[in-house]
Short mmCIF file of C-alpha atoms and ligand atoms in Angstrom, two decimals:
data_model
loop_
_atom_site.label_atom_id
_atom_site.label_comp_id
_atom_site.label_asym_id
_atom_site.label_seq_id
_atom_site.Cartn_x
_atom_site.Cartn_y
_atom_site.Cartn_z
CA UNK A 167 0.00 0.00 0.00
CA UNK A 168 1.37 3.40 -0.82
CA UNK A 169 0.27 6.68 0.75
CA UNK A 170 0.28 9.94 -1.19
CA UNK A 171 0.22 13.65 -0.37
CA UNK A 172 0.15 16.96 -2.21
CA UNK A 173 3.25 19.16 -2.47
CA UNK A 174 3.17 22.50 -4.35
CA UNK A 175 0.18 21.30 -6.38
CA UNK A 176 1.76 17.89 -7.26
CA UNK A 177 0.49 14.63 -5.93
CA UNK A 178 3.43 12.66 -4.62
CA UNK A 179 3.39 9.13 -3.35
CA UNK A 180 5.89 7.73 -0.82
CA UNK A 181 8.12 5.87 -3.33
CA UNK A 182 8.51 9.06 -5.42
CA UNK A 183 9.35 10.93 -2.21
CA UNK A 184 12.11 8.44 -1.38
CA UNK A 185 13.61 8.85 -4.87
CA UNK A 186 13.59 12.66 -4.60
CA UNK A 187 15.24 12.56 -1.16
CA UNK A 188 18.01 10.24 -2.37
CA UNK A 189 18.56 12.50 -5.39
CA UNK A 190 18.86 15.60 -3.20
CA UNK A 191 21.29 13.86 -0.83
CA UNK A 192 23.47 12.90 -3.82
CA UNK A 193 23.49 16.45 -5.23
CA UNK A 194 24.39 17.96 -1.80
CA UNK A 195 27.18 15.37 -1.35
CA UNK A 196 28.67 16.28 -4.73
CA UNK A 197 28.53 20.00 -3.89
CA UNK A 198 30.32 19.55 -0.54
CA UNK A 199 32.94 17.28 -2.12
CA UNK A 200 34.05 19.98 -4.60
CA UNK A 201 34.36 22.73 -1.92
CA UNK A 202 38.00 23.49 -0.90
CA UNK A 203 38.99 22.27 2.58
CA UNK A 204 38.90 25.13 5.07
CA UNK A 205 40.52 25.23 8.50
CA UNK A 206 38.61 26.81 11.36
CA UNK A 207 41.12 29.66 11.21
CA UNK A 208 40.38 30.38 7.51
CA UNK A 209 36.72 30.29 8.17
CA UNK A 210 37.11 33.42 10.34
CA UNK A 211 37.05 36.87 8.70
CA UNK A 212 40.67 37.90 7.92
CA UNK A 213 40.85 40.57 10.64
CA UNK A 214 39.88 38.00 13.29
CA UNK A 215 42.36 35.27 12.25
CA UNK A 216 45.19 34.60 14.74
CA UNK A 217 48.49 35.89 13.33
CA UNK A 218 50.67 32.77 13.51
CA UNK A 219 53.98 33.36 11.78
CA UNK A 220 56.89 30.94 11.56
CA UNK A 221 59.14 33.97 12.13
CA UNK A 222 57.99 34.68 15.73
CA UNK A 223 61.26 34.40 17.71
CA UNK A 224 61.15 32.12 20.71
CA UNK A 225 63.21 33.71 23.50
CA UNK A 226 66.40 31.86 24.28
CA UNK A 227 66.78 30.46 27.79
CA UNK A 228 69.81 31.18 29.95
CA UNK A 229 71.41 28.83 32.50
CA UNK A 230 73.30 30.86 35.10
CA UNK A 231 76.05 28.46 36.20
CA UNK A 232 77.63 29.29 39.54
CA UNK A 233 80.76 27.30 40.44
CA UNK A 234 80.52 27.05 44.19
CA UNK A 235 82.02 25.92 47.45
CA UNK A 236 81.62 27.45 50.89
CA UNK A 237 80.18 30.82 49.79
CA UNK A 238 76.75 30.65 51.40
CA UNK A 239 76.54 34.26 52.53
CA UNK A 240 77.41 35.43 49.03
CA UNK A 241 74.74 33.12 47.57
CA UNK A 242 72.09 34.60 49.86
CA UNK A 243 72.81 38.00 48.32
CA UNK A 244 73.43 36.74 44.77
CA UNK A 245 70.10 34.99 44.13
CA UNK A 246 67.68 37.85 44.95
CA UNK A 247 70.00 40.30 43.22
CA UNK A 248 70.11 38.27 39.99
CA UNK A 249 66.34 37.71 39.93
CA UNK A 250 65.77 41.42 40.25
CA UNK A 251 68.45 42.28 37.69
CA UNK A 252 67.49 39.72 35.01
CA UNK A 253 63.73 40.12 35.42
CA UNK A 254 64.10 43.81 34.58
CA UNK A 255 65.67 42.70 31.28
CA UNK A 256 63.00 40.01 30.72
CA UNK A 257 65.65 37.31 30.31
CA UNK A 258 64.24 33.76 30.75
CA UNK A 259 66.76 32.12 33.07
CA UNK A 260 67.40 29.52 35.77
CA UNK A 261 70.14 29.52 38.39
CA UNK A 262 72.26 26.41 38.90
CA UNK A 263 74.73 26.22 41.75
CA UNK A 264 77.38 23.64 40.93
CA UNK A 265 78.73 22.81 44.33
CA UNK A 266 82.04 20.95 44.59
CA UNK A 267 81.58 18.34 47.31
CA UNK A 268 84.80 16.31 47.13
CA UNK A 269 88.00 17.01 49.07
CA UNK A 270 90.13 18.14 46.13
CA UNK A 271 91.16 21.71 45.54
CA UNK A 272 88.51 23.94 44.00
CA UNK A 273 88.17 23.47 40.24
CA UNK A 274 86.04 26.27 38.80
CA UNK A 275 86.43 25.16 35.16
CA UNK A 276 85.45 21.53 35.70
CA UNK A 277 82.38 22.65 37.65
CA UNK A 278 81.36 24.85 34.71
CA UNK A 279 81.85 21.88 32.35
CA UNK A 280 79.58 19.78 34.57
CA UNK A 281 77.00 22.58 34.75
CA UNK A 282 77.02 22.81 30.96
CA UNK A 283 76.37 19.07 30.60
CA UNK A 284 73.58 19.15 33.19
CA UNK A 285 71.70 21.95 31.44
CA UNK A 286 71.96 20.55 27.92
CA UNK A 287 68.23 19.92 27.41
CA UNK A 288 66.48 23.17 28.25
CA UNK A 289 68.99 26.00 27.97
CA UNK A 290 70.36 27.74 24.89
CA UNK A 291 73.22 29.63 26.51
CA UNK A 292 75.14 29.76 29.74
CA UNK A 293 76.53 32.45 31.98
CA UNK A 294 79.71 31.35 33.70
CA UNK A 295 79.05 33.41 36.80
CA UNK A 296 81.09 34.09 39.93
CA UNK A 297 78.84 34.09 42.99
CA UNK A 298 80.52 37.16 44.44
CA UNK A 299 80.20 39.48 41.44
CA UNK A 300 76.92 41.39 41.32
CA UNK A 301 76.08 43.43 38.20
CA UNK A 302 74.89 46.94 39.06
CA UNK A 303 74.57 48.71 35.72
CA UNK A 304 71.32 47.93 33.86
CA UNK A 305 73.11 48.32 30.53
CA UNK A 306 74.96 45.06 31.23
CA UNK A 307 72.63 43.06 28.96
CA UNK A 308 72.55 39.29 29.41
CA UNK A 309 71.14 38.73 25.89
CA UNK A 310 71.71 35.62 23.79
CA UNK A 311 75.33 35.71 22.54
CA UNK A 312 74.52 34.67 18.97
CA UNK A 313 77.74 35.87 17.33
CA UNK A 314 80.36 35.09 19.97
CA UNK A 315 80.96 35.12 23.72
CA UNK A 316 79.99 38.29 25.59
CA UNK A 317 82.25 39.18 28.48
CA UNK A 318 80.00 40.98 30.94
CA UNK A 319 82.74 41.83 33.47
CA UNK A 320 85.12 43.49 31.01
CA UNK A 321 88.62 44.53 32.10
CA UNK A 322 87.47 48.18 31.93
CA UNK A 323 84.76 47.56 34.51
CA UNK A 324 85.84 44.59 36.66
CA UNK A 325 86.70 45.76 40.18
CA UNK A 326 90.00 43.85 40.28
CA UNK A 327 91.30 42.49 36.94
CA UNK A 328 92.21 44.89 34.15
CA UNK A 329 94.47 43.11 31.64
CA UNK A 330 92.95 43.16 28.18
CA UNK A 331 92.66 39.40 27.59
CA UNK A 332 90.80 38.89 30.88
CA UNK A 333 87.52 36.94 30.45
CA UNK A 334 86.87 35.79 34.03
CA UNK A 335 84.07 36.79 36.36
CA UNK A 336 80.98 36.67 34.14
CA UNK A 337 80.98 35.34 30.57
CA UNK A 338 78.00 34.52 28.33
CA UNK A 339 78.45 31.85 25.69
CA UNK A 340 75.97 29.90 23.60
CA UNK A 341 75.97 26.11 23.73
CA UNK A 342 77.33 25.65 20.19
CA UNK A 343 80.34 27.85 20.88
CA UNK A 344 81.10 26.19 24.22
CA UNK A 345 80.94 22.84 22.44
CA UNK A 346 83.08 24.11 19.58
CA UNK A 347 85.96 24.90 21.98
CA UNK A 348 85.35 21.59 23.86
CA UNK A 349 84.46 23.48 27.04
CA UNK A 350 87.08 24.40 29.61
CA UNK A 351 90.27 22.62 30.65
CA UNK A 352 89.95 20.25 33.61
CA UNK A 353 93.56 20.74 34.67
CA UNK A 354 93.07 23.82 36.84
CA UNK A 355 92.81 22.82 40.51
CA UNK A 356 93.22 25.78 42.85
CA UNK A 357 92.87 29.45 42.02
CA UNK A 358 93.68 31.06 38.67
CA UNK A 359 94.56 30.72 34.96
CA UNK A 360 91.60 28.54 33.88
CA UNK A 361 89.92 31.63 32.41
CA UNK A 362 93.11 32.66 30.55
CA UNK A 363 93.38 29.18 29.04
CA UNK A 364 89.74 29.45 27.98
CA UNK A 365 90.53 32.74 26.26
CA UNK A 366 93.12 30.94 24.09
CA UNK A 367 90.56 28.26 23.19
CA UNK A 368 88.15 30.97 22.05
CA UNK A 369 90.79 32.74 19.99
CA UNK A 370 92.01 29.47 18.42
CA UNK A 371 88.43 28.71 17.36
CA UNK A 372 88.28 32.07 15.56
CA UNK A 373 85.65 33.50 17.91
CA UNK A 374 85.85 37.04 19.14
CA UNK A 375 84.74 38.24 22.53
CA UNK A 376 82.54 41.32 22.78
CA UNK A 377 81.58 43.55 25.68
CA UNK A 378 78.31 45.24 26.67
CA UNK A 379 77.71 48.57 24.93
CA UNK A 380 76.90 51.96 26.45
CA UNK A 381 78.64 51.42 29.76
CA UNK A 382 79.66 54.71 31.31
CA UNK A 383 80.35 53.35 34.78
CA UNK A 384 83.86 52.20 35.77
CA UNK A 385 85.72 49.77 37.99
CA UNK A 386 84.14 51.14 41.17
CA UNK A 387 80.45 51.17 40.31
CA UNK A 388 79.70 48.61 37.58
CA UNK A 389 79.83 45.59 39.91
CA UNK A 390 79.77 44.85 43.59
CA UNK A 391 82.54 42.34 44.41
CA UNK A 392 81.56 40.67 47.68
CA UNK A 393 85.02 39.37 48.47
CA UNK A 394 87.09 39.94 51.57
CA UNK A 395 90.50 38.45 50.79
CA UNK A 396 91.29 37.45 54.39
CA UNK A 397 87.88 35.91 54.99
CA UNK A 398 87.75 34.18 51.58
CA UNK A 399 91.34 33.23 50.85
CA UNK A 400 92.37 32.37 47.31
CA UNK A 401 94.14 29.00 47.00
CA UNK A 402 97.26 30.10 45.13
CA UNK A 403 99.47 27.13 46.01
CA UNK A 404 101.46 25.53 43.22
CA UNK A 405 102.65 21.97 43.75
CA UNK A 406 104.22 19.20 41.65
CA UNK A 407 104.52 20.36 38.03
CA UNK A 408 101.37 22.48 38.18
CA UNK A 409 103.11 25.72 37.22
CA UNK A 410 104.63 24.38 34.00
CA UNK A 411 101.54 22.48 32.86
CA UNK A 412 98.95 25.14 33.60
CA UNK A 413 100.96 27.84 31.84
CA UNK A 414 100.44 25.98 28.56
CA UNK A 415 97.37 25.63 26.36
CA UNK A 416 95.55 22.33 27.03
CA UNK A 417 94.48 20.63 23.79
CA UNK A 418 93.28 17.46 25.48
CA UNK A 419 90.74 17.95 28.24
CA UNK A 420 87.27 19.47 28.29
CA UNK A 421 83.57 18.62 28.45
CA UNK A 422 84.21 15.23 26.83
CA UNK A 423 86.42 13.90 29.65
CA UNK A 424 85.43 15.73 32.83
CA UNK A 425 85.11 13.01 35.48
CA UNK A 426 82.43 13.50 38.11
CA UNK A 427 79.59 11.99 40.11
CA UNK A 428 76.36 13.77 40.97
CA UNK A 429 75.85 13.29 44.69
CA UNK A 430 72.62 15.25 44.96
CA UNK A 431 70.19 17.58 43.28
CA UNK A 432 68.18 20.01 45.39
CA UNK A 433 65.71 22.73 44.62
CA UNK A 434 66.10 25.51 47.13
CA UNK A 435 64.43 28.85 47.47
CA UNK A 436 65.98 32.04 48.79
CA UNK A 437 63.29 34.62 49.59
CA UNK A 438 60.90 32.29 47.72
CA UNK A 439 63.11 32.45 44.58
CA UNK A 440 63.99 29.00 43.23
CA UNK A 441 67.41 27.68 42.30
CA UNK A 442 68.88 24.23 41.69
CA UNK A 443 71.91 23.01 43.60
CA UNK A 444 73.90 20.11 42.20
CA UNK A 445 76.40 18.54 44.57
CA UNK A 446 79.22 17.31 42.42
CA UNK A 447 82.09 15.07 43.33
CA UNK A 448 84.93 15.70 40.89
CA UNK A 449 87.31 12.81 40.28
CA UNK A 450 91.02 13.45 39.88
CA UNK A 451 93.48 11.44 37.84
CA UNK A 452 96.53 11.83 40.07
CA UNK A 453 98.88 10.74 37.30
CA UNK A 454 97.70 13.50 35.03
CA UNK A 455 97.13 16.29 37.59
CA UNK A 456 98.74 15.39 40.96
CA UNK A 457 98.21 19.01 42.09
CA UNK A 458 94.49 18.36 42.68
CA UNK A 459 95.77 17.92 46.23
CA UNK A 460 98.97 19.61 47.41
CA UNK A 461 100.92 17.90 50.21
CA UNK A 462 100.18 19.49 53.58
CA UNK A 463 103.37 21.47 54.45
CA UNK A 464 102.84 20.89 58.22
CA UNK A 465 102.58 17.14 57.80
CA UNK A 466 105.50 17.07 55.41
CA UNK A 467 107.77 18.89 57.90
CA UNK A 468 106.61 16.80 60.92
CA UNK A 469 107.37 13.60 58.96
CA UNK A 470 110.98 14.66 58.57
CA UNK A 471 111.46 15.34 62.32
N1 UDP B 44 84.55 29.91 44.36
C1 UDP B 44 83.87 29.28 45.40
N2 UDP B 44 84.57 28.75 46.43
C2 UDP B 44 85.91 28.81 46.51
C3 UDP B 44 86.61 29.45 45.47
C4 UDP B 44 85.90 29.99 44.42
O1 UDP B 44 82.65 29.20 45.37
O2 UDP B 44 86.48 28.31 47.49
C5 UDP B 44 83.81 30.39 43.18
C6 UDP B 44 82.92 31.56 43.48
O3 UDP B 44 81.82 31.54 42.59
C7 UDP B 44 83.84 32.69 43.17
C8 UDP B 44 84.56 32.19 41.93
O4 UDP B 44 84.72 30.81 42.17
O5 UDP B 44 83.13 33.87 42.94
C9 UDP B 44 85.91 32.86 41.66
O6 UDP B 44 86.76 32.71 42.77
P1 UDP B 44 87.33 33.96 43.57
O7 UDP B 44 86.22 34.87 43.94
O8 UDP B 44 88.16 33.43 44.69
O9 UDP B 44 88.28 34.63 42.50
P2 UDP B 44 88.55 36.17 42.18
O10 UDP B 44 87.90 36.41 40.87
O11 UDP B 44 87.96 37.04 43.27
O12 UDP B 44 90.02 36.29 42.13
MN1 MN B 45 85.99 37.00 44.05
#
């Protein structure tokens, strides 16, 4: 049995109706199939579309690496100071304290090598940063050093060191350049010369070091150096053949052979500001660098009595 009804003056029965519906569905399907594919974004009027460009620069992230041992008071001042200073410049950064926790003499360069390796994943450049040197002049920009290392604490402005190849204190370098020079030498146990050796690595690699522009302050007012030389004594001892070896350029050691163990990783806050502390035990090859521990002069003289 078929029912029928009237539509726009035509009498239509149910089987005709089914045929018409199928026909219309087919025509609509064909029409939709030939339309170009549109994203939701394109469907919006042009003025309302989000402006996504492949050229939007993602800000580079800085790892502030602080080689450290027994400088807690300085750290308490350093962390709030650096947050305040770098936030003003809108630099994305994290602070890493690389604490030497073995009983060898302090090795600033090896600690920086370790800090570099530990921050490989999330950071584009590092600041090799003394804990006792606080930048005061806002024109000392900690921007990404795309074209070569930037020596923040230049010899013209450092409170203590003024020779023109000096690159100690605070140096910015991008990961690729640090890798290019194989990092720093691991031979420097005790105070001094590791930064001068690093300068030769940079020069040999054909990189040039630049300094912050527009600095009108001088050696007295560009940095605060929180360092009392009687309270924080520099370990200037030279033992075994340390003097001869460390005067020469080291073509062997660097990030690829720094020997260490991570003894702990802690997230601390100072005035609610976070930082990461890595406790690092450096290992010393006594055949290669016996001066990682100098003989105790008192013991040596009592043994001969
Ligand atoms: N440092 C440390 N403990 C030490 C020796 C050095 O933490 O026993 C670190 C600290 O970050 C310090 C940096 O190494 O700022 C450079 O050492 P120092 O200040 O003695 O050298 P300076 O540049 O004043 O001659
Ligand atoms: Mn110092």
